[in-house]
Amino acid sequence: SSLRATSTIYARDQVTGRVLKCDVIVDDVHAIKVDTTTQELYLHNTPESLVVVGYDEFGNTFSSLDGIPFEWKIHPGSDARSLKSDGVLRFLTWTESEYTTPSRIGALEAEGMQGYMQLVSGLRTGSAVVSASLRESVYNKVAPASVRLLVM
């Protein structure tokens, strides 16, 4: 990609003299996907953590999207006749949850933003779609990612 940059970082342990080498690659996000451990949530259960995974133009997975602001939305499920979607899900901030807040997520939340991880909880039975998109204009060409969740 046009923005790909590679650096090699060396560090020397002053006690042992051992040298550590690390290659770092910084690249454009080409696509994103929302990962979840389950698509079925239970009422009055612990919140589910949704995680955005990023890919470069070759399909390689980014090791981290930490610190990048995202916009998360809840949309009605497509089969609104059989499963109501209004108020099925709600987002929780990490700081209001009982989970340990990752530091960069906490910093984004303090500025009123959301990060690559989002907590979601079921409010009532039904189906809804959760989407995530990159907020910064440099990522306008990256399509939003979504996942359908069912609350039972």
GROMACS .gro file of N, CA and C in nm:
model
  456
    1SER      N    1   0.083  -0.119   0.000
    1SER     CA    2   0.000   0.000   0.000
    1SER      C    3   0.087   0.124   0.000
    2SER      N    4   0.027   0.238  -0.031
    2SER     CA    5   0.104   0.363  -0.042
    2SER      C    6   0.153   0.415   0.093
    3LEU      N    7   0.087   0.376   0.201
    3LEU     CA    8   0.127   0.426   0.333
    3LEU      C    9   0.206   0.326   0.415
    4ARG      N   10   0.238   0.211   0.359
    4ARG     CA   11   0.311   0.109   0.434
    4ARG      C   12   0.450   0.160   0.472
    5ALA      N   13   0.483   0.145   0.599
    5ALA     CA   14   0.615   0.184   0.648
    5ALA      C   15   0.667   0.072   0.736
    6THR      N   16   0.796   0.045   0.725
    6THR     CA   17   0.858  -0.061   0.803
    6THR      C   18   0.976  -0.004   0.879
    7SER      N   19   0.986  -0.043   1.006
    7SER     CA   20   1.100  -0.001   1.089
    7SER      C   21   1.150  -0.120   1.168
    8THR      N   22   1.276  -0.117   1.200
    8THR     CA   23   1.335  -0.218   1.287
    8THR      C   24   1.380  -0.148   1.414
    9ILE      N   25   1.338  -0.204   1.526
    9ILE     CA   26   1.371  -0.146   1.656
    9ILE      C   27   1.464  -0.242   1.730
   10TYR      N   28   1.572  -0.189   1.785
   10TYR     CA   29   1.666  -0.267   1.863
   10TYR      C   30   1.665  -0.218   2.007
   11ALA      N   31   1.674  -0.311   2.100
   11ALA     CA   32   1.685  -0.276   2.242
   11ALA      C   33   1.793  -0.364   2.304
   12ARG      N   34   1.874  -0.304   2.389
   12ARG     CA   35   1.982  -0.380   2.454
   12ARG      C   36   1.957  -0.382   2.605
   13ASP      N   37   1.956  -0.502   2.660
   13ASP     CA   38   1.946  -0.519   2.805
   13ASP      C   39   2.081  -0.481   2.863
   14GLN      N   40   2.084  -0.377   2.948
   14GLN     CA   41   2.210  -0.327   3.000
   14GLN      C   42   2.277  -0.422   3.098
   15VAL      N   43   2.200  -0.512   3.157
   15VAL     CA   44   2.259  -0.607   3.252
   15VAL      C   45   2.323  -0.725   3.179
   16THR      N   46   2.247  -0.785   3.085
   16THR     CA   47   2.297  -0.905   3.018
   16THR      C   48   2.366  -0.874   2.886
   17GLY      N   49   2.343  -0.757   2.830
   17GLY     CA   50   2.401  -0.723   2.701
   17GLY      C   51   2.323  -0.783   2.583
   18ARG      N   52   2.219  -0.858   2.613
   18ARG     CA   53   2.139  -0.923   2.508
   18ARG      C   54   2.067  -0.815   2.426
   19VAL      N   55   2.067  -0.832   2.294
   19VAL     CA   56   2.002  -0.739   2.202
   19VAL      C   57   1.874  -0.803   2.150
   20LEU      N   58   1.766  -0.728   2.159
   20LEU     CA   59   1.637  -0.772   2.107
   20LEU      C   60   1.606  -0.691   1.981
   21LYS      N   61   1.549  -0.759   1.882
   21LYS     CA   62   1.515  -0.694   1.757
   21LYS      C   63   1.365  -0.713   1.731
   22CYS      N   64   1.299  -0.606   1.684
   22CYS     CA   65   1.156  -0.611   1.654
   22CYS      C   66   1.131  -0.536   1.524
   23ASP      N   67   1.064  -0.601   1.429
   23ASP     CA   68   1.023  -0.535   1.306
   23ASP      C   69   0.880  -0.484   1.322
   24VAL      N   70   0.858  -0.358   1.288
   24VAL     CA   71   0.726  -0.296   1.300
   24VAL      C   72   0.681  -0.251   1.161
   25ILE      N   73   0.558  -0.291   1.125
   25ILE     CA   74   0.500  -0.250   0.997
   25ILE      C   75   0.374  -0.170   1.025
   26VAL      N   76   0.365  -0.051   0.967
   26VAL     CA   77   0.248   0.034   0.979
   26VAL      C   78   0.188   0.044   0.839
   27ASP      N   79   0.056   0.021   0.829
   27ASP     CA   80  -0.006   0.016   0.697
   27ASP      C   81  -0.148   0.072   0.702
   28ASP      N   82  -0.210   0.087   0.584
   28ASP     CA   83  -0.349   0.130   0.571
   28ASP      C   84  -0.443   0.019   0.614
   29VAL      N   85  -0.555   0.058   0.675
   29VAL     CA   86  -0.663  -0.037   0.700
   29VAL      C   87  -0.743  -0.045   0.572
   30HIS      N   88  -0.759  -0.166   0.518
   30HIS     CA   89  -0.832  -0.186   0.392
   30HIS      C   90  -0.974  -0.237   0.416
   31ALA      N   91  -0.991  -0.316   0.523
   31ALA     CA   92  -1.122  -0.373   0.555
   31ALA      C   93  -1.129  -0.400   0.705
   32ILE      N   94  -1.252  -0.405   0.759
   32ILE     CA   95  -1.271  -0.438   0.900
   32ILE      C   96  -1.381  -0.543   0.913
   33LYS      N   97  -1.380  -0.611   1.027
   33LYS     CA   98  -1.480  -0.713   1.058
   33LYS      C   99  -1.508  -0.705   1.207
   34VAL      N  100  -1.633  -0.731   1.248
   34VAL     CA  101  -1.667  -0.735   1.390
   34VAL      C  102  -1.662  -0.880   1.436
   35ASP      N  103  -1.578  -0.908   1.534
   35ASP     CA  104  -1.567  -1.042   1.593
   35ASP      C  105  -1.643  -1.047   1.725
   36THR      N  106  -1.703  -1.160   1.752
   36THR     CA  107  -1.773  -1.184   1.878
   36THR      C  108  -1.761  -1.331   1.912
   37THR      N  109  -1.765  -1.362   2.040
   37THR     CA  110  -1.758  -1.502   2.081
   37THR      C  111  -1.892  -1.572   2.062
   38THR      N  112  -2.001  -1.496   2.052
   38THR     CA  113  -2.133  -1.553   2.031
   38THR      C  114  -2.223  -1.450   1.965
   39GLN      N  115  -2.321  -1.497   1.890
   39GLN     CA  116  -2.420  -1.408   1.831
   39GLN      C  117  -2.553  -1.421   1.903
   40GLU      N  118  -2.555  -1.499   2.011
   40GLU     CA  119  -2.675  -1.516   2.092
   40GLU      C  120  -2.648  -1.466   2.233
   41LEU      N  121  -2.722  -1.363   2.273
   41LEU     CA  122  -2.707  -1.306   2.406
   41LEU      C  123  -2.827  -1.346   2.490
   42TYR      N  124  -2.808  -1.354   2.620
   42TYR     CA  125  -2.916  -1.387   2.711
   42TYR      C  126  -2.950  -1.265   2.796
   43LEU      N  127  -3.081  -1.247   2.818
   43LEU     CA  128  -3.125  -1.137   2.903
   43LEU      C  129  -3.061  -1.149   3.041
   44HIS      N  130  -3.032  -1.036   3.101
   44HIS     CA  131  -2.981  -1.029   3.238
   44HIS      C  132  -2.850  -1.107   3.253
   45ASN      N  133  -2.774  -1.116   3.145
   45ASN     CA  134  -2.645  -1.183   3.151
   45ASN      C  135  -2.534  -1.078   3.139
   46THR      N  136  -2.411  -1.119   3.152
   46THR     CA  137  -2.299  -1.025   3.142
   46THR      C  138  -2.291  -0.970   2.999
   47PRO      N  139  -2.242  -0.849   2.983
   47PRO     CA  140  -2.230  -0.789   2.849
   47PRO      C  141  -2.133  -0.868   2.761
   48GLU      N  142  -2.157  -0.863   2.633
   48GLU     CA  143  -2.069  -0.926   2.535
   48GLU      C  144  -1.973  -0.820   2.480
   49SER      N  145  -1.848  -0.858   2.465
   49SER     CA  146  -1.748  -0.769   2.408
   49SER      C  147  -1.737  -0.794   2.258
   50LEU      N  148  -1.765  -0.691   2.179
   50LEU     CA  149  -1.747  -0.698   2.034
   50LEU      C  150  -1.613  -0.633   2.002
   51VAL      N  151  -1.540  -0.691   1.907
   51VAL     CA  152  -1.406  -0.644   1.876
   51VAL      C  153  -1.392  -0.626   1.725
   52VAL      N  154  -1.342  -0.510   1.683
   52VAL     CA  155  -1.315  -0.487   1.541
   52VAL      C  156  -1.175  -0.539   1.510
   53VAL      N  157  -1.166  -0.616   1.403
   53VAL     CA  158  -1.039  -0.666   1.352
   53VAL      C  159  -1.015  -0.597   1.218
   54GLY      N  160  -0.893  -0.549   1.197
   54GLY     CA  161  -0.860  -0.479   1.073
   54GLY      C  162  -0.770  -0.562   0.984
   55TYR      N  163  -0.783  -0.538   0.853
   55TYR     CA  164  -0.704  -0.611   0.753
   55TYR      C  165  -0.641  -0.513   0.655
   56ASP      N  166  -0.521  -0.547   0.609
   56ASP     CA  167  -0.458  -0.466   0.504
   56ASP      C  168  -0.509  -0.515   0.368
   57GLU      N  169  -0.456  -0.459   0.261
   57GLU     CA  170  -0.506  -0.493   0.127
   57GLU      C  171  -0.478  -0.637   0.087
   58PHE      N  172  -0.389  -0.705   0.158
   58PHE     CA  173  -0.357  -0.844   0.127
   58PHE      C  174  -0.428  -0.942   0.220
   59GLY      N  175  -0.513  -0.891   0.309
   59GLY     CA  176  -0.585  -0.978   0.401
   59GLY      C  177  -0.509  -1.010   0.528
   60ASN      N  178  -0.395  -0.947   0.550
   60ASN     CA  179  -0.319  -0.967   0.673
   60ASN      C  180  -0.389  -0.894   0.787
   61THR      N  181  -0.392  -0.956   0.904
   61THR     CA  182  -0.460  -0.901   1.020
   61THR      C  183  -0.371  -0.802   1.094
   62PHE      N  184  -0.425  -0.687   1.129
   62PHE     CA  185  -0.352  -0.591   1.212
   62PHE      C  186  -0.341  -0.647   1.353
   63SER      N  187  -0.228  -0.629   1.417
   63SER     CA  188  -0.211  -0.678   1.555
   63SER      C  189  -0.287  -0.590   1.654
   64SER      N  190  -0.317  -0.465   1.615
   64SER     CA  191  -0.390  -0.377   1.705
   64SER      C  192  -0.454  -0.261   1.628
   65LEU      N  193  -0.573  -0.224   1.672
   65LEU     CA  194  -0.640  -0.102   1.626
   65LEU      C  195  -0.660  -0.008   1.745
   66ASP      N  196  -0.583  -0.032   1.849
   66ASP     CA  197  -0.596   0.043   1.974
   66ASP      C  198  -0.567   0.191   1.950
   67GLY      N  199  -0.654   0.276   2.005
   67GLY     CA  200  -0.637   0.420   1.994
   67GLY      C  201  -0.706   0.482   1.874
   68ILE      N  202  -0.758   0.399   1.781
   68ILE     CA  203  -0.829   0.451   1.665
   68ILE      C  204  -0.977   0.465   1.701
   69PRO      N  205  -1.037   0.581   1.680
   69PRO     CA  206  -1.179   0.598   1.713
   69PRO      C  207  -1.271   0.530   1.612
   70PHE      N  208  -1.375   0.466   1.664
   70PHE     CA  209  -1.478   0.399   1.583
   70PHE      C  210  -1.613   0.458   1.618
   71GLU      N  211  -1.708   0.439   1.526
   71GLU     CA  212  -1.847   0.473   1.553
   71GLU      C  213  -1.926   0.343   1.550
   72TRP      N  214  -1.990   0.313   1.662
   72TRP     CA  215  -2.072   0.192   1.676
   72TRP      C  216  -2.219   0.233   1.672
   73LYS      N  217  -2.302   0.153   1.602
   73LYS     CA  218  -2.445   0.180   1.594
   73LYS      C  219  -2.523   0.050   1.609
   74ILE      N  220  -2.646   0.064   1.660
   74ILE     CA  221  -2.739  -0.048   1.667
   74ILE      C  222  -2.850  -0.022   1.566
   75HIS      N  223  -2.875  -0.120   1.479
   75HIS     CA  224  -2.975  -0.109   1.374
   75HIS      C  225  -3.082  -0.216   1.395
   76PRO      N  226  -3.204  -0.190   1.346
   76PRO     CA  227  -3.308  -0.294   1.355
   76PRO      C  228  -3.268  -0.420   1.280
   77GLY      N  229  -3.313  -0.536   1.329
   77GLY     CA  230  -3.292  -0.661   1.257
   77GLY      C  231  -3.375  -0.659   1.130
   78SER      N  232  -3.338  -0.737   1.029
   78SER     CA  233  -3.409  -0.732   0.901
   78SER      C  234  -3.547  -0.796   0.908
   79ASP      N  235  -3.567  -0.891   1.000
   79ASP     CA  236  -3.697  -0.957   1.010
   79ASP      C  237  -3.776  -0.893   1.124
   80ALA      N  238  -3.814  -0.767   1.105
   80ALA     CA  239  -3.880  -0.691   1.211
   80ALA      C  240  -4.020  -0.742   1.241
   81ARG      N  241  -4.080  -0.819   1.150
   81ARG     CA  242  -4.216  -0.870   1.174
   81ARG      C  243  -4.217  -0.975   1.284
   82SER      N  244  -4.115  -1.064   1.286
   82SER     CA  245  -4.119  -1.172   1.382
   82SER      C  246  -4.043  -1.141   1.510
   83LEU      N  247  -3.943  -1.057   1.501
   83LEU     CA  248  -3.864  -1.022   1.619
   83LEU      C  249  -3.851  -0.870   1.628
   84LYS      N  250  -3.904  -0.812   1.731
   84LYS     CA  251  -3.894  -0.666   1.746
   84LYS      C  252  -3.748  -0.628   1.768
   85SER      N  253  -3.711  -0.512   1.717
   85SER     CA  254  -3.571  -0.472   1.727
   85SER      C  255  -3.551  -0.344   1.806
   86ASP      N  256  -3.657  -0.268   1.831
   86ASP     CA  257  -3.642  -0.144   1.907
   86ASP      C  258  -3.605  -0.175   2.051
   87GLY      N  259  -3.494  -0.122   2.095
   87GLY     CA  260  -3.454  -0.140   2.234
   87GLY      C  261  -3.410  -0.280   2.271
   88VAL      N  262  -3.369  -0.360   2.174
   88VAL     CA  263  -3.324  -0.496   2.200
   88VAL      C  264  -3.187  -0.496   2.267
   89LEU      N  265  -3.100  -0.406   2.222
   89LEU     CA  266  -2.962  -0.399   2.271
   89LEU      C  267  -2.931  -0.260   2.323
   90ARG      N  268  -2.828  -0.253   2.405
   90ARG     CA  269  -2.774  -0.123   2.444
   90ARG      C  270  -2.623  -0.137   2.458
   91PHE      N  271  -2.555  -0.026   2.431
   91PHE     CA  272  -2.410  -0.021   2.450
   91PHE      C  273  -2.380   0.019   2.594
   92LEU      N  274  -2.274  -0.036   2.648
   92LEU     CA  275  -2.221   0.006   2.778
   92LEU      C  276  -2.081   0.058   2.754
   93THR      N  277  -2.044   0.161   2.826
   93THR     CA  278  -1.905   0.204   2.819
   93THR      C  279  -1.824   0.110   2.908
   94TRP      N  280  -1.698   0.100   2.876
   94TRP     CA  281  -1.611   0.014   2.958
   94TRP      C  282  -1.601   0.072   3.099
   95THR      N  283  -1.600   0.204   3.110
   95THR     CA  284  -1.584   0.266   3.241
   95THR      C  285  -1.706   0.244   3.330
   96GLU      N  286  -1.827   0.226   3.273
   96GLU     CA  287  -1.945   0.199   3.355
   96GLU      C  288  -1.962   0.051   3.386
   97SER      N  289  -1.885  -0.035   3.320
   97SER     CA  290  -1.899  -0.179   3.340
   97SER      C  291  -1.812  -0.225   3.458
   98GLU      N  292  -1.828  -0.351   3.491
   98GLU     CA  293  -1.746  -0.410   3.598
   98GLU      C  294  -1.614  -0.465   3.544
   99TYR      N  295  -1.595  -0.456   3.413
   99TYR     CA  296  -1.472  -0.505   3.351
   99TYR      C  297  -1.359  -0.404   3.372
  100THR      N  298  -1.237  -0.452   3.363
  100THR     CA  299  -1.121  -0.363   3.365
  100THR      C  300  -1.119  -0.287   3.234
  101THR      N  301  -1.112  -0.155   3.241
  101THR     CA  302  -1.114  -0.071   3.122
  101THR      C  303  -0.975  -0.066   3.060
  102PRO      N  304  -0.961  -0.110   2.935
  102PRO     CA  305  -0.831  -0.094   2.868
  102PRO      C  306  -0.796   0.055   2.861
  103SER      N  307  -0.671   0.090   2.884
  103SER     CA  308  -0.633   0.231   2.900
  103SER      C  309  -0.666   0.316   2.778
  104ARG      N  310  -0.638   0.270   2.658
  104ARG     CA  311  -0.666   0.351   2.539
  104ARG      C  312  -0.816   0.364   2.513
  105ILE      N  313  -0.894   0.260   2.549
  105ILE     CA  314  -1.039   0.266   2.536
  105ILE      C  315  -1.092   0.369   2.636
  106GLY      N  316  -1.040   0.367   2.758
  106GLY     CA  317  -1.080   0.464   2.859
  106GLY      C  318  -1.051   0.607   2.816
  107ALA      N  319  -0.937   0.628   2.751
  107ALA     CA  320  -0.901   0.762   2.704
  107ALA      C  321  -0.999   0.809   2.595
  108LEU      N  322  -1.037   0.719   2.504
  108LEU     CA  323  -1.135   0.755   2.401
  108LEU      C  324  -1.271   0.785   2.464
  109GLU      N  325  -1.313   0.700   2.558
  109GLU     CA  326  -1.442   0.722   2.625
  109GLU      C  327  -1.445   0.854   2.701
  110ALA      N  328  -1.332   0.893   2.759
  110ALA     CA  329  -1.325   1.020   2.831
  110ALA      C  330  -1.347   1.138   2.736
  111GLU      N  331  -1.321   1.118   2.607
  111GLU     CA  332  -1.343   1.222   2.506
  111GLU      C  333  -1.476   1.203   2.434
  112GLY      N  334  -1.561   1.111   2.485
  112GLY     CA  335  -1.692   1.087   2.425
  112GLY      C  336  -1.688   1.002   2.300
  113MET      N  337  -1.581   0.927   2.281
  113MET     CA  338  -1.566   0.843   2.161
  113MET      C  339  -1.565   0.695   2.200
  114GLN      N  340  -1.569   0.611   2.097
  114GLN     CA  341  -1.564   0.466   2.116
  114GLN      C  342  -1.442   0.412   2.045
  115GLY      N  343  -1.391   0.300   2.097
  115GLY     CA  344  -1.274   0.237   2.038
  115GLY      C  345  -1.307   0.110   1.962
  116TYR      N  346  -1.204   0.029   1.938
  116TYR     CA  347  -1.221  -0.093   1.858
  116TYR      C  348  -1.292  -0.205   1.935
  117MET      N  349  -1.312  -0.188   2.064
  117MET     CA  350  -1.387  -0.285   2.145
  117MET      C  351  -1.510  -0.214   2.201
  118GLN      N  352  -1.624  -0.285   2.200
  118GLN     CA  353  -1.748  -0.226   2.250
  118GLN      C  354  -1.826  -0.331   2.327
  119LEU      N  355  -1.880  -0.291   2.441
  119LEU     CA  356  -1.965  -0.381   2.519
  119LEU      C  357  -2.110  -0.360   2.479
  120VAL      N  358  -2.183  -0.472   2.466
  120VAL     CA  359  -2.325  -0.466   2.430
  120VAL      C  360  -2.400  -0.562   2.521
  121SER      N  361  -2.521  -0.522   2.559
  121SER     CA  362  -2.602  -0.601   2.651
  121SER      C  363  -2.744  -0.611   2.597
  122GLY      N  364  -2.810  -0.724   2.622
  122GLY     CA  365  -2.946  -0.743   2.579
  122GLY      C  366  -3.045  -0.680   2.676
  123LEU      N  367  -3.141  -0.604   2.622
  123LEU     CA  368  -3.244  -0.540   2.704
  123LEU      C  369  -3.374  -0.618   2.703
  124ARG      N  370  -3.407  -0.678   2.588
  124ARG     CA  371  -3.526  -0.760   2.576
  124ARG      C  372  -3.507  -0.855   2.457
  125THR      N  373  -3.590  -0.956   2.446
  125THR     CA  374  -3.574  -1.053   2.340
  125THR      C  375  -3.597  -0.989   2.203
  126GLY      N  376  -3.525  -1.037   2.105
  126GLY     CA  377  -3.536  -0.985   1.970
  126GLY      C  378  -3.404  -0.995   1.897
  127SER      N  379  -3.397  -0.928   1.784
  127SER     CA  380  -3.279  -0.933   1.698
  127SER      C  381  -3.241  -0.791   1.658
  128ALA      N  382  -3.113  -0.767   1.647
  128ALA     CA  383  -3.064  -0.637   1.601
  128ALA      C  384  -2.927  -0.656   1.537
  129VAL      N  385  -2.886  -0.557   1.460
  129VAL     CA  386  -2.756  -0.559   1.394
  129VAL      C  387  -2.671  -0.449   1.455
  130VAL      N  388  -2.548  -0.483   1.489
  130VAL     CA  389  -2.452  -0.386   1.542
  130VAL      C  390  -2.347  -0.361   1.434
  131SER      N  391  -2.322  -0.234   1.404
  131SER     CA  392  -2.221  -0.200   1.304
  131SER      C  393  -2.112  -0.113   1.366
  132ALA      N  394  -1.995  -0.122   1.305
  132ALA     CA  395  -1.880  -0.040   1.346
  132ALA      C  396  -1.817   0.019   1.221
  133SER      N  397  -1.778   0.145   1.230
  133SER     CA  398  -1.707   0.208   1.120
  133SER      C  399  -1.596   0.296   1.177
  134LEU      N  400  -1.494   0.315   1.097
  134LEU     CA  401  -1.383   0.402   1.136
  134LEU      C  402  -1.429   0.547   1.124
  135ARG      N  403  -1.404   0.628   1.227
  135ARG     CA  404  -1.455   0.766   1.232
  135ARG      C  405  -1.374   0.865   1.150
  136GLU      N  406  -1.244   0.844   1.139
  136GLU     CA  407  -1.158   0.944   1.076
  136GLU      C  408  -1.176   0.944   0.924
  137SER      N  409  -1.176   1.062   0.864
  137SER     CA  410  -1.205   1.077   0.721
  137SER      C  411  -1.104   1.004   0.631
  138VAL      N  412  -0.985   0.980   0.679
  138VAL     CA  413  -0.885   0.909   0.600
  138VAL      C  414  -0.932   0.766   0.570
  139TYR      N  415  -1.027   0.715   0.648
  139TYR     CA  416  -1.079   0.579   0.631
  139TYR      C  417  -1.214   0.575   0.561
  140ASN      N  418  -1.254   0.682   0.493
  140ASN     CA  419  -1.386   0.687   0.428
  140ASN      C  420  -1.411   0.572   0.332
  141LYS      N  421  -1.308   0.518   0.271
  141LYS     CA  422  -1.325   0.409   0.173
  141LYS      C  423  -1.337   0.272   0.238
  142VAL      N  424  -1.319   0.264   0.369
  142VAL     CA  425  -1.330   0.136   0.440
  142VAL      C  426  -1.477   0.114   0.476
  143ALA      N  427  -1.536   0.008   0.424
  143ALA     CA  428  -1.677  -0.021   0.448
  143ALA      C  429  -1.701  -0.056   0.595
  144PRO      N  430  -1.814  -0.014   0.651
  144PRO     CA  431  -1.848  -0.053   0.788
  144PRO      C  432  -1.862  -0.205   0.797
  145ALA      N  433  -1.845  -0.257   0.917
  145ALA     CA  434  -1.863  -0.400   0.943
  145ALA      C  435  -1.981  -0.417   1.037
  146SER      N  436  -2.049  -0.530   1.026
  146SER     CA  437  -2.166  -0.551   1.112
  146SER      C  438  -2.179  -0.696   1.152
  147VAL      N  439  -2.257  -0.717   1.258
  147VAL     CA  440  -2.288  -0.851   1.307
  147VAL      C  441  -2.431  -0.850   1.360
  148ARG      N  442  -2.506  -0.955   1.330
  148ARG     CA  443  -2.642  -0.969   1.380
  148ARG      C  444  -2.637  -1.040   1.514
  149LEU      N  445  -2.709  -0.986   1.612
  149LEU     CA  446  -2.715  -1.045   1.745
  149LEU      C  447  -2.860  -1.078   1.780
  150LEU      N  448  -2.878  -1.192   1.844
  150LEU     CA  449  -3.010  -1.238   1.886
  150LEU      C  450  -3.012  -1.239   2.039
  151VAL      N  451  -3.112  -1.176   2.099
  151VAL     CA  452  -3.126  -1.174   2.245
  151VAL      C  453  -3.237  -1.271   2.283
  152MET      N  454  -3.204  -1.365   2.371
  152MET     CA  455  -3.302  -1.465   2.415
  152MET      C  456  -3.327  -1.454   2.564
   0.00000   0.00000   0.00000
